[in-house]
Amino acid sequence: MNYYIGIDIGSTCAKTVVLDENKTLLLHLVQPTGWSSVDTALAIQRELREAGFDPEQLPCVATGYGRISVPFADKTVTEITCHGRGAALLHGGEELTVIDIGGQDTKIIRVEGGMVKDFVMNDKCSAGTGRFLEVMANTLALRPDALCDLARRGGGTSISSMCTVFAESEVISLIGRGEKKENIAYAVVDSIVKKVASQARRLEGSPGRVCLTGGLCSCAYVRDALSIELRTEVAACPEGRYAGALGAALSAFSIRGKNV
Amino acid sequence: MTQSLPESFAEFGEARQKGFLRVKEIKEQGGKVAGVFCTFTPLEILDTAGITPVSLCGMSDETIPAAEAHLPKNLCPLIKSSYGFAVSDKCPYTYFSDLIVGETTCDGKKKMYELLGKLKDTYILHLPQGIAGDDALEFWTRELRRFITYLEDRFQVRLTDAALRQAARVRNEERAARLELMELQALTPPPAFGYDIYKTLEGLGFCFDRQEAIDKVRSLTAQLRADYDAGKRPVSPHAKRILVTGCPIGGVLDKTVRALEEKGGVAVCFENCSGIKAMHQMVDTEAEDIVQAIARRYLSIGCAVMTPDSRRMALLKELLQTFRVDGVVEIDLQACTPYCVESFWIRQAAEAAGVPYLALETDYSQADGGQLSTRLEAFLEILE
Ligand code: SF4
Ligand code: SF4
């Protein structure tokens, strides 16, 4: 049996997976990315060895912001390609649109037949990203996932500014006006969802199945709100956060000379 | 006339730096200099009047804070940077300009020229908003005649038809020479990286002797050709061939084109301002009315300030074939309404031709360098 390793070093955590040649997921690991990507990579190497998968011996691809800091990887592939491929493995389907709301940026990736065909990303602005959510959650003295849960019970308020700095002062004045927390939480999620949906509509052609990956995929309310906004069911699965690592492992299938 | 060198001087490319000394010489010998911003400026008219045109396009974010004292924040960085150089007295070329020539292109630029007019003598040429029909040509021809009369009065010169024809011949020759260099990139693999070609073309704008400029490009072209024939292949045959289009990119070249080429692509064709779009049309120097012939030539430039911009679409289609393009990368400057809106059509045109398309929007800061390079790399992965 041949094995393939994928490592996704993101801005907040690092995800690692091992696939066998039938694309069955054998192992997944997650750890926070410390201040040094290289140290994180070495910690991953240790854990992999303990589990019996030596990355020096097996085909290994790195992706994510820290991809260049993985000394034992055979090659690097961008997170855009990896997220697309990984999501296709998780969700199947000939045509797939992947929405990845990450910490620093949001990507919309169109996948056909398991391969990335097109993508859009937010330009130099944190509106519609996990960062936006984090800042607002902070202002409301909530954890981001608690904010998402609370949002379901709110309504009737909106934040008009797309810019994180201005939106934050809008939130502060809503708090000052005595607006209920759940209504403000609703407005925050609503703003992200609208921004992400308008980005998704920029890609032409049929969206096929739509799925959510990345950090926010475990947040049921975000998925529901996106489904309504995009008028199609948005799928998500618990392994969604491993999409990048899975895609990296799939990219390792083309590496020759290690597995025999 | 002496002036201590401004601090930002070191950031000017070598060509720009040497050019500065040349402009100083020109001024010391009593010559006149005109600052220009756009490929619509009728260069042969300035040449004939004995005025040296020099580009004042701002390419660095260093002067943007100074500009933002007068201009709104959400304006294209090229406009802000250019204005910032002028108000903060950091650009030797602006300093030496006897006249600034602007056109009514995009709203941001034409309103900026009004402010610039307070600092420097500024002459505005009115461009039509579209190119269809005879009216546009008539209007633009009249504008050029008005400009000629203005220059004659202001600088006490005579611009004869014969002299205009001669100037147009020289400019045509330079255009042809530049085209020859750019067309070398149609070879597979191309003989050079796009970054170097672009820098060369940009540097030529700071060489003020037209014949010298022509000779320089020609000898470079000949050298590249000879090296290629001798088997030199600096670019891998597997490098994906990219056509670059969109706004003027002098200020963002490193984080876009250089990043693209470091990741294994090669820019084979620049459709934008310093590239092919403003070089592939010639003035008909035998035409009965030489001023109208010059007007016609400039009106045929495909730029997003025109509506509709059918010339750009037609040229793009042709270039995709000639340069056997694998992917189109559009580079637009933030807050540039004409190009950011028109990118809709460019995406459609690329898709219709079956060529993948990537749009990047950026400004002169360095903050998004990492993200841009990831996007370019992912785009190259799609082309694999
Ligand atoms: S993009 Fe258009 S308006 Fe801007 S400099 Fe080029 S030709 Fe002029
Ligand atoms: S890049 Fe766009 S906004 Fe900037 S000067 Fe050119 S046309 Fe105007």
XYZ file of C-alpha atoms and ligand atoms in Angstrom:
660
model
C 0.000 0.000 0.000
C 1.215 3.537 -0.839
C 0.696 6.507 1.475
C 0.560 10.249 0.844
C 1.017 13.134 3.284
C -0.542 16.599 3.031
C 0.347 19.463 5.380
C -1.529 22.777 5.481
C 0.240 25.417 7.550
C -2.337 28.166 7.957
C -2.133 31.471 9.787
C -3.684 30.112 13.003
C -3.330 26.321 12.858
C -1.571 23.586 10.979
C -3.482 20.579 9.636
C -1.904 17.326 8.538
C -3.470 14.289 6.863
C -2.311 10.918 5.567
C -4.177 9.218 2.710
C -3.673 5.725 1.372
C -3.706 4.995 -2.333
C -7.493 4.513 -2.256
C -7.785 8.062 -0.928
C -8.945 6.803 2.452
C -8.164 9.145 5.311
C -5.910 7.288 7.746
C -4.756 10.041 10.046
C -5.439 13.675 10.736
C -3.663 16.030 13.080
C -4.165 19.641 13.994
C -1.964 21.960 15.992
C -1.708 25.704 16.545
C 0.846 27.463 14.356
C 3.287 29.044 16.734
C 5.356 32.038 15.816
C 7.700 29.793 13.881
C 6.375 27.734 10.973
C 9.603 25.741 10.938
C 9.104 24.600 14.555
C 5.528 23.676 13.743
C 6.746 21.637 10.778
C 9.255 19.787 12.952
C 6.578 18.995 15.552
C 4.429 17.585 12.757
C 7.329 15.481 11.531
C 7.740 13.981 15.003
C 4.055 13.119 15.316
C 3.964 11.589 11.857
C 6.966 9.400 12.655
C 5.393 8.226 15.880
C 2.316 7.185 13.913
C 4.551 5.254 11.527
C 4.475 7.634 8.530
C 7.913 9.083 7.950
C 7.560 12.181 5.747
C 11.158 11.737 4.577
C 10.201 8.381 3.122
C 6.712 9.186 1.819
C 5.491 11.681 -0.807
C 4.645 14.865 1.037
C 3.199 18.192 -0.164
C 2.920 21.388 1.874
C 0.398 24.184 1.395
C -0.882 27.286 3.218
C 0.922 30.482 4.247
C 3.735 28.550 5.881
C 4.222 26.096 3.017
C 7.753 27.184 2.264
C 8.825 26.436 5.839
C 8.370 22.682 5.621
C 11.888 21.402 4.939
C 10.899 17.779 4.331
C 8.093 18.480 1.820
C 8.754 17.312 -1.737
C 6.944 20.279 -3.182
C 4.597 23.136 -2.350
C 1.213 23.836 -3.898
C -0.917 26.919 -3.168
C -3.813 26.729 -0.728
C -6.193 27.690 -3.519
C -5.467 24.565 -5.563
C -5.377 22.376 -2.442
C -8.642 23.644 -0.972
C -10.358 23.054 -4.298
C -9.061 19.502 -4.684
C -9.635 18.603 -1.051
C -13.207 19.882 -1.089
C -13.876 17.877 -4.243
C -12.698 14.752 -2.434
C -14.964 15.500 0.526
C -18.056 16.551 -1.376
C -17.763 14.825 -4.732
C -19.709 16.059 -7.736
C -18.542 16.963 -11.218
C -19.044 20.706 -10.625
C -18.401 22.242 -7.268
C -18.060 25.733 -5.845
C -15.954 25.931 -2.715
C -16.374 28.854 -0.337
C -13.483 29.082 2.053
C -13.798 31.782 4.690
C -10.334 31.918 6.141
C -8.671 34.045 8.781
C -7.005 36.472 6.375
C -8.932 36.015 3.186
C -11.964 34.490 1.603
C -11.634 32.357 -1.488
C -14.317 31.198 -3.873
C -13.023 28.292 -5.941
C -14.703 26.680 -8.933
C -13.801 23.004 -9.343
C -14.598 20.809 -12.323
C -13.770 17.129 -12.413
C -11.655 17.487 -9.282
C -9.469 20.227 -10.794
C -9.533 23.952 -10.040
C -10.881 25.940 -12.992
C -11.227 29.460 -11.597
C -11.139 31.390 -8.343
C -11.707 34.815 -6.814
C -10.308 36.212 -3.608
C -10.974 39.362 -1.621
C -8.670 42.243 -2.498
C -6.614 43.659 0.347
C -9.527 44.131 2.679
C -10.760 42.074 5.577
C -14.512 42.525 4.930
C -16.124 39.106 4.595
C -13.273 37.207 6.262
C -12.737 35.432 9.545
C -10.706 38.418 10.684
C -13.770 40.663 10.382
C -15.731 38.231 12.542
C -12.963 38.084 15.113
C -12.713 41.854 15.454
C -16.467 42.208 15.870
C -16.649 39.322 18.335
C -13.943 41.004 20.346
C -15.875 44.253 20.443
C -18.915 42.348 21.670
C -16.828 40.439 24.249
C -17.826 37.117 22.670
C -15.982 34.183 21.177
C -16.443 33.984 17.400
C -18.429 30.729 17.541
C -20.649 32.131 20.306
C -21.310 35.161 18.120
C -22.428 32.886 15.280
C -24.771 30.944 17.544
C -26.228 34.122 18.999
C -26.826 35.573 15.532
C -29.528 32.987 14.817
C -31.754 34.566 17.452
C -31.311 38.124 16.233
C -32.542 40.230 13.327
C -33.710 43.633 12.237
C -30.325 45.390 12.344
C -27.645 45.880 9.751
C -24.123 47.177 9.481
C -23.672 49.249 6.361
C -19.920 49.667 6.289
C -17.770 47.031 4.610
C -14.571 48.349 6.097
C -13.583 46.600 9.320
C -12.505 49.821 10.998
C -15.739 51.682 10.232
C -17.879 48.631 10.918
C -16.309 48.344 14.332
C -17.328 51.877 15.234
C -20.818 51.130 13.904
C -20.984 48.170 16.258
C -19.810 50.331 19.122
C -22.522 52.888 18.458
C -25.117 50.079 18.243
C -23.971 48.916 21.659
C -24.203 52.502 22.891
C -27.768 52.751 21.584
C -28.661 49.704 23.666
C -29.253 47.392 20.707
C -29.612 43.747 21.787
C -26.449 41.677 21.462
C -28.117 39.022 19.326
C -29.285 41.680 16.868
C -25.776 43.050 16.537
C -24.428 39.514 16.117
C -27.000 38.966 13.402
C -25.874 42.146 11.634
C -22.225 41.047 11.754
C -22.883 37.613 10.231
C -25.295 39.125 7.725
C -22.604 41.538 6.550
C -20.084 38.717 6.038
C -22.601 36.500 4.274
C -23.694 39.253 1.872
C -20.108 40.122 1.014
C -19.127 36.489 0.457
C -22.221 35.809 -1.633
C -21.565 38.768 -3.904
C -18.011 37.522 -4.381
C -19.325 34.070 -5.249
C -21.605 35.519 -7.894
C -18.616 36.984 -9.698
C -17.615 33.576 -10.975
C -19.466 32.799 -14.162
C -21.162 29.580 -15.159
C -23.156 27.091 -13.154
C -22.037 26.883 -9.532
C -22.821 23.150 -9.287
C -22.810 22.030 -5.679
C -21.761 24.654 -3.182
C -19.785 23.820 -0.075
C -18.194 25.694 2.769
C -14.706 24.885 4.033
C -12.223 26.583 6.322
C -12.588 27.746 9.909
C -16.217 28.841 9.686
C -17.514 25.541 8.288
C -18.416 24.266 11.733
C -20.693 27.238 12.281
C -24.173 26.040 11.301
C -25.755 29.465 11.252
C -23.256 30.889 8.745
C -23.978 27.956 6.463
C -27.751 28.408 6.768
C -27.552 32.138 6.129
C -25.317 31.537 3.081
C -27.779 28.935 1.771
C -30.582 31.486 1.918
C -28.518 34.254 0.364
C -27.268 32.051 -2.487
C -30.622 30.265 -2.894
C -28.998 26.859 -2.901
C -28.090 24.415 -0.207
C -24.580 25.005 1.062
C -22.965 21.791 2.244
C -20.368 21.508 4.980
C -18.818 18.573 6.765
C -16.730 18.256 9.913
C -13.595 17.427 7.881
C -13.998 20.735 6.053
C -11.126 22.298 7.933
C -8.832 19.595 6.515
C -9.717 20.403 2.895
C -6.380 22.115 2.290
C -4.343 19.269 3.794
C -6.377 16.702 1.856
C -5.761 18.589 -1.371
C -2.044 18.664 -0.578
C -2.047 14.885 -0.009
C -3.844 14.425 -3.341
C -1.189 16.573 -5.029
C 1.415 14.210 -3.541
C 0.023 11.390 -5.710
C 2.010 12.755 -8.654
C 5.340 12.577 -6.815
C 7.402 9.692 -8.120
C 10.254 7.774 -6.602
C 9.262 7.520 -2.955
C 6.517 4.926 -2.616
C 7.338 1.803 -4.574
C 20.011 76.278 -13.019
C 21.018 73.999 -10.224
C 18.966 72.186 -7.654
C 19.961 69.725 -4.965
C 18.812 66.200 -5.721
C 15.512 65.244 -4.100
C 15.583 62.379 -1.645
C 13.347 60.160 -3.724
C 15.719 60.486 -6.655
C 17.502 57.252 -5.805
C 14.290 55.360 -6.379
C 14.089 56.409 -9.976
C 15.256 53.669 -12.272
C 18.660 54.124 -13.806
C 17.126 55.296 -17.055
C 15.065 57.807 -15.206
C 18.119 58.970 -13.316
C 20.269 59.467 -16.384
C 17.282 61.050 -18.048
C 17.138 63.631 -15.336
C 20.629 64.842 -16.133
C 19.725 64.982 -19.808
C 16.648 67.071 -19.092
C 18.784 69.405 -17.040
C 21.124 69.760 -20.014
C 18.226 70.393 -22.347
C 17.003 73.144 -20.060
C 20.429 74.675 -19.681
C 20.707 74.863 -23.454
C 17.432 76.759 -23.568
C 15.228 73.832 -24.580
C 11.636 73.359 -23.481
C 10.144 70.410 -21.633
C 6.531 69.212 -21.387
C 5.315 66.832 -18.709
C 2.894 64.228 -20.057
C 0.818 61.455 -18.478
C -0.876 59.419 -21.112
C -0.419 57.572 -24.385
C -3.029 59.836 -25.992
C -0.622 62.799 -25.899
C 0.243 63.643 -29.521
C 4.017 63.381 -29.267
C 4.819 64.377 -32.828
C 3.246 67.784 -32.220
C 5.494 68.409 -29.224
C 8.498 67.105 -31.183
C 7.760 69.515 -34.012
C 7.511 72.433 -31.597
C 10.962 71.512 -30.313
C 9.534 70.565 -26.910
C 10.811 67.433 -25.170
C 8.011 65.297 -23.729
C 8.722 63.487 -20.496
C 6.420 61.153 -18.585
C 5.340 62.333 -15.146
C 3.368 59.189 -14.251
C 3.786 58.601 -10.524
C 4.969 55.082 -9.715
C 5.753 55.169 -6.022
C 3.572 55.391 -2.922
C 6.048 57.677 -1.215
C 4.269 60.848 -2.333
C 0.721 59.600 -1.784
C 0.386 61.046 1.742
C 1.245 64.486 0.379
C -1.379 64.051 -2.344
C -4.024 62.984 0.132
C -3.844 66.417 1.720
C -5.819 67.594 -1.332
C -7.229 64.470 -2.942
C -9.647 61.824 -1.664
C -8.201 58.569 -0.364
C -10.118 56.270 -2.664
C -8.556 57.513 -5.856
C -6.307 55.563 -8.213
C -2.710 55.450 -6.878
C -1.284 56.597 -10.203
C -3.225 59.851 -9.977
C -2.351 60.372 -6.316
C 1.296 59.530 -6.760
C 1.662 61.801 -9.796
C 0.002 64.709 -8.033
C 1.993 64.026 -4.877
C 5.274 64.327 -6.795
C 4.173 67.676 -8.150
C 2.978 69.214 -4.844
C 5.874 67.961 -2.797
C 8.444 69.113 -5.349
C 10.006 65.650 -5.347
C 9.993 65.057 -9.060
C 12.796 66.725 -11.000
C 10.864 66.244 -14.229
C 7.848 68.119 -12.941
C 10.174 70.783 -11.683
C 11.748 71.265 -15.098
C 8.504 71.147 -17.067
C 7.588 74.362 -18.841
C 4.167 72.969 -19.486
C 2.028 70.037 -18.466
C -0.154 68.440 -21.100
C -3.156 66.450 -19.926
C -6.165 64.899 -21.607
C -9.764 64.470 -20.538
C -9.388 60.731 -19.974
C -10.793 59.365 -16.695
C -12.630 61.602 -14.217
C -9.985 61.284 -11.529
C -7.230 62.440 -13.833
C -9.071 65.322 -15.392
C -10.129 66.713 -12.029
C -6.587 66.240 -10.709
C -5.304 68.317 -13.655
C -7.464 71.200 -12.444
C -5.578 71.150 -9.165
C -2.262 70.671 -10.911
C -3.079 73.781 -12.934
C -2.638 75.816 -9.768
C 0.987 74.709 -9.499
C 2.046 74.471 -13.116
C 0.969 75.724 -16.493
C -1.380 72.944 -17.594
C -2.909 72.514 -21.034
C -5.847 70.146 -21.384
C -6.641 68.373 -24.639
C -10.256 67.319 -24.839
C -10.641 63.738 -25.948
C -13.951 62.465 -27.252
C -15.550 59.817 -25.050
C -15.872 57.303 -27.831
C -14.275 56.649 -31.195
C -17.257 55.706 -33.327
C -18.296 57.910 -36.213
C -16.665 60.849 -37.988
C -17.672 63.298 -35.278
C -15.100 61.944 -32.863
C -12.296 62.250 -35.390
C -13.363 65.745 -36.388
C -13.557 66.840 -32.784
C -10.139 65.425 -31.898
C -8.546 66.865 -35.040
C -9.876 70.278 -34.048
C -8.423 69.822 -30.582
C -5.004 69.068 -32.062
C -5.179 72.157 -34.275
C -6.090 74.267 -31.246
C -3.088 72.777 -29.442
C -0.794 73.578 -32.371
C -1.962 77.198 -32.389
C -1.455 77.417 -28.649
C 2.103 76.134 -28.880
C 2.887 78.456 -31.789
C 1.725 81.485 -29.829
C 3.166 80.511 -26.524
C 6.615 79.423 -27.723
C 6.875 81.592 -30.829
C 7.402 78.697 -33.233
C 5.830 77.593 -36.515
C 4.629 74.032 -36.869
C 4.626 73.379 -40.606
C 2.978 70.370 -42.202
C 6.303 69.240 -43.553
C 7.845 69.281 -40.081
C 4.869 67.409 -38.619
C 5.216 64.756 -41.301
C 8.889 64.381 -40.546
C 8.252 64.082 -36.804
C 5.558 61.476 -37.448
C 7.977 59.484 -39.605
C 10.481 59.362 -36.780
C 7.857 58.403 -34.198
C 6.524 55.724 -36.561
C 9.992 54.334 -36.888
C 10.356 54.148 -33.134
C 6.973 52.479 -32.796
C 7.976 49.904 -35.375
C 11.261 49.267 -33.585
C 9.516 48.793 -30.240
C 6.990 46.468 -31.858
C 9.758 44.331 -33.310
C 11.212 43.873 -29.852
C 7.845 42.978 -28.348
C 7.037 40.591 -31.158
C 10.148 38.540 -30.467
C 8.246 37.232 -27.453
C 5.963 35.308 -29.804
C 8.777 32.735 -30.114
C 8.476 29.519 -28.078
C 10.108 29.728 -25.624
C 10.347 33.525 -25.699
C 13.902 34.915 -25.807
C 13.501 37.065 -22.681
C 11.489 37.594 -19.535
C 8.651 40.067 -19.825
C 9.931 42.009 -16.840
C 13.134 42.942 -18.668
C 11.307 43.816 -21.852
C 8.955 46.053 -19.910
C 11.787 47.818 -18.099
C 13.533 48.429 -21.406
C 10.444 49.932 -23.000
C 9.825 52.084 -19.962
C 13.416 53.288 -19.889
C 13.176 54.425 -23.521
C 10.768 57.122 -22.405
C 13.685 58.709 -20.595
C 15.935 58.752 -23.615
C 15.254 62.076 -25.278
C 16.991 61.644 -28.593
C 14.558 59.712 -30.783
C 17.203 58.370 -33.152
C 19.266 57.161 -30.229
C 16.200 55.447 -28.764
C 15.472 53.740 -32.082
C 19.061 52.524 -32.400
C 19.038 51.218 -28.852
C 15.905 49.095 -29.302
C 17.080 47.819 -32.642
C 20.413 46.684 -31.351
C 18.798 45.001 -28.359
C 16.371 43.186 -30.642
C 19.209 42.076 -32.888
C 21.208 40.886 -29.901
C 18.306 38.856 -28.477
C 17.669 37.342 -31.892
C 21.308 36.416 -32.366
C 21.536 34.842 -28.918
C 18.383 32.895 -29.590
C 19.677 31.647 -32.927
C 22.869 30.621 -31.176
C 20.768 28.403 -28.928
C 20.451 30.533 -25.813
C 17.203 29.815 -23.979
C 16.889 31.885 -20.805
C 13.192 30.993 -20.444
C 12.039 27.413 -19.952
C 9.947 25.972 -22.790
C 7.459 24.857 -20.128
C 6.898 28.365 -18.775
C 3.224 29.284 -19.108
C 2.751 32.134 -21.564
C 0.876 35.043 -20.012
C -0.683 38.102 -21.606
C -0.792 41.063 -19.244
C -3.554 43.639 -19.657
C -5.251 46.398 -17.631
C -4.059 49.681 -16.126
C -0.559 51.162 -16.411
C 1.602 48.890 -14.222
C 4.909 50.724 -13.835
C 4.242 51.187 -10.107
C 3.325 47.563 -9.370
C 5.628 45.666 -11.711
C 7.648 43.880 -9.023
C 4.783 42.430 -7.047
C 2.909 41.346 -10.171
C 5.030 40.629 -13.256
C 8.222 39.764 -11.415
C 6.282 37.536 -8.977
C 4.588 35.801 -11.903
C 7.906 35.106 -13.579
C 9.544 33.910 -10.369
C 6.742 31.376 -10.005
C 7.414 29.874 -13.408
C 5.310 31.935 -15.808
C 6.510 34.300 -18.502
C 4.865 37.531 -19.633
C 4.938 37.193 -23.414
C 2.785 40.169 -24.184
C 1.875 43.452 -22.517
C -1.345 44.761 -23.933
C -1.383 47.788 -21.605
C 0.017 51.317 -21.902
C 3.776 50.848 -22.186
C 3.191 47.737 -24.277
C 1.489 46.991 -27.552
C -1.784 48.866 -27.291
C -0.262 52.253 -27.992
C 2.440 51.099 -30.422
C 0.785 49.062 -33.113
C -0.874 51.894 -35.037
C 1.112 54.205 -37.299
C 0.454 57.728 -38.545
C -0.249 57.798 -42.282
C 2.513 60.262 -43.112
C 1.386 60.572 -46.751
C -2.165 61.591 -45.867
C -3.360 64.869 -47.315
C -4.183 66.325 -43.917
C -1.323 65.396 -41.601
C -2.999 66.759 -38.463
C -6.035 64.614 -39.118
C -3.786 61.615 -39.764
C -2.129 62.132 -36.396
C -5.539 62.490 -34.745
C -6.732 59.287 -36.379
C -3.722 57.372 -35.142
C -4.195 58.369 -31.507
C -7.934 57.753 -31.578
C -7.309 54.152 -32.512
C -5.718 53.394 -29.116
C -7.952 50.998 -27.208
C -8.290 52.372 -23.693
C -11.051 51.830 -21.149
C -11.711 55.565 -20.946
C -13.501 55.177 -24.301
C -17.030 53.871 -24.562
C -17.413 51.346 -25.958
C -13.811 50.190 -25.971
C -14.140 47.989 -29.033
C -10.513 48.514 -30.103
C -9.178 46.900 -26.953
C -11.401 43.849 -27.402
C -10.385 43.425 -31.044
C -6.681 43.778 -30.285
C -6.888 41.362 -27.375
C -8.394 38.659 -29.553
C -5.616 39.053 -32.074
C -2.851 39.032 -29.453
C -4.150 35.852 -27.808
C -3.404 34.080 -31.078
C -0.209 35.782 -32.154
C 1.492 35.180 -28.822
C -0.044 31.724 -28.243
C -1.246 32.810 -24.838
C -1.953 30.248 -22.087
C -3.503 32.684 -19.605
C -4.617 36.314 -19.299
C -3.702 38.311 -16.200
C -5.451 41.637 -15.806
C -3.740 44.028 -13.414
C -5.933 46.922 -12.348
C -5.213 49.757 -9.975
C -7.510 50.186 -7.024
C -10.324 52.665 -7.613
C -9.766 52.794 -11.370
C -13.381 52.787 -12.477
C -12.877 52.415 -16.253
C -10.646 49.341 -16.054
C -12.276 47.673 -13.055
C -15.665 47.822 -14.770
C -14.302 46.825 -18.148
C -12.660 43.742 -16.644
C -16.116 42.165 -16.993
C -15.713 42.197 -20.789
C -12.114 41.081 -20.702
C -13.042 38.048 -18.605
C -15.782 37.246 -21.108
C -13.469 37.675 -24.075
C -10.847 35.420 -22.502
C -13.433 32.785 -21.677
C -14.831 32.913 -25.191
C -11.318 32.247 -26.491
C -10.936 29.377 -24.018
C -8.099 31.098 -22.163
C -8.149 31.193 -18.329
C -8.328 34.666 -16.822
C -7.188 36.171 -13.540
C -7.954 39.699 -12.343
C -5.813 41.390 -9.699
C -6.597 44.732 -8.133
C -3.810 46.427 -6.277
C -2.243 49.736 -5.311
C 1.285 51.021 -4.727
C 1.698 49.698 -1.180
C 3.643 46.528 -0.428
C 1.055 45.071 1.957
C -0.557 42.662 -0.498
C 2.623 41.283 -2.073
C 2.294 37.840 -0.483
C -1.332 37.455 -1.399
C -0.766 38.545 -4.983
C 2.044 36.089 -5.424
C -0.067 33.213 -4.028
C -2.831 34.098 -6.437
C -0.466 34.194 -9.380
C 1.014 30.863 -8.336
C -2.456 29.307 -8.023
C -3.302 30.652 -11.459
C -0.207 28.991 -12.910
C -1.280 25.742 -11.188
C -4.617 25.957 -13.018
C -2.724 26.244 -16.312
C -0.676 23.082 -15.645
S -4.743 53.708 -19.390
Fe -5.709 55.072 -20.908
S -5.972 57.010 -19.844
Fe -4.479 55.805 -18.634
S -2.474 56.434 -19.431
Fe -3.094 54.657 -20.601
S -4.116 55.466 -22.428
Fe -4.014 57.124 -20.915
S -5.349 53.784 -14.020
Fe -7.523 54.225 -14.308
S -8.059 55.705 -12.722
Fe -5.828 55.635 -12.865
S -5.321 57.287 -14.281
Fe -5.493 55.437 -15.538
S -7.643 55.356 -16.227
Fe -7.503 56.860 -14.553
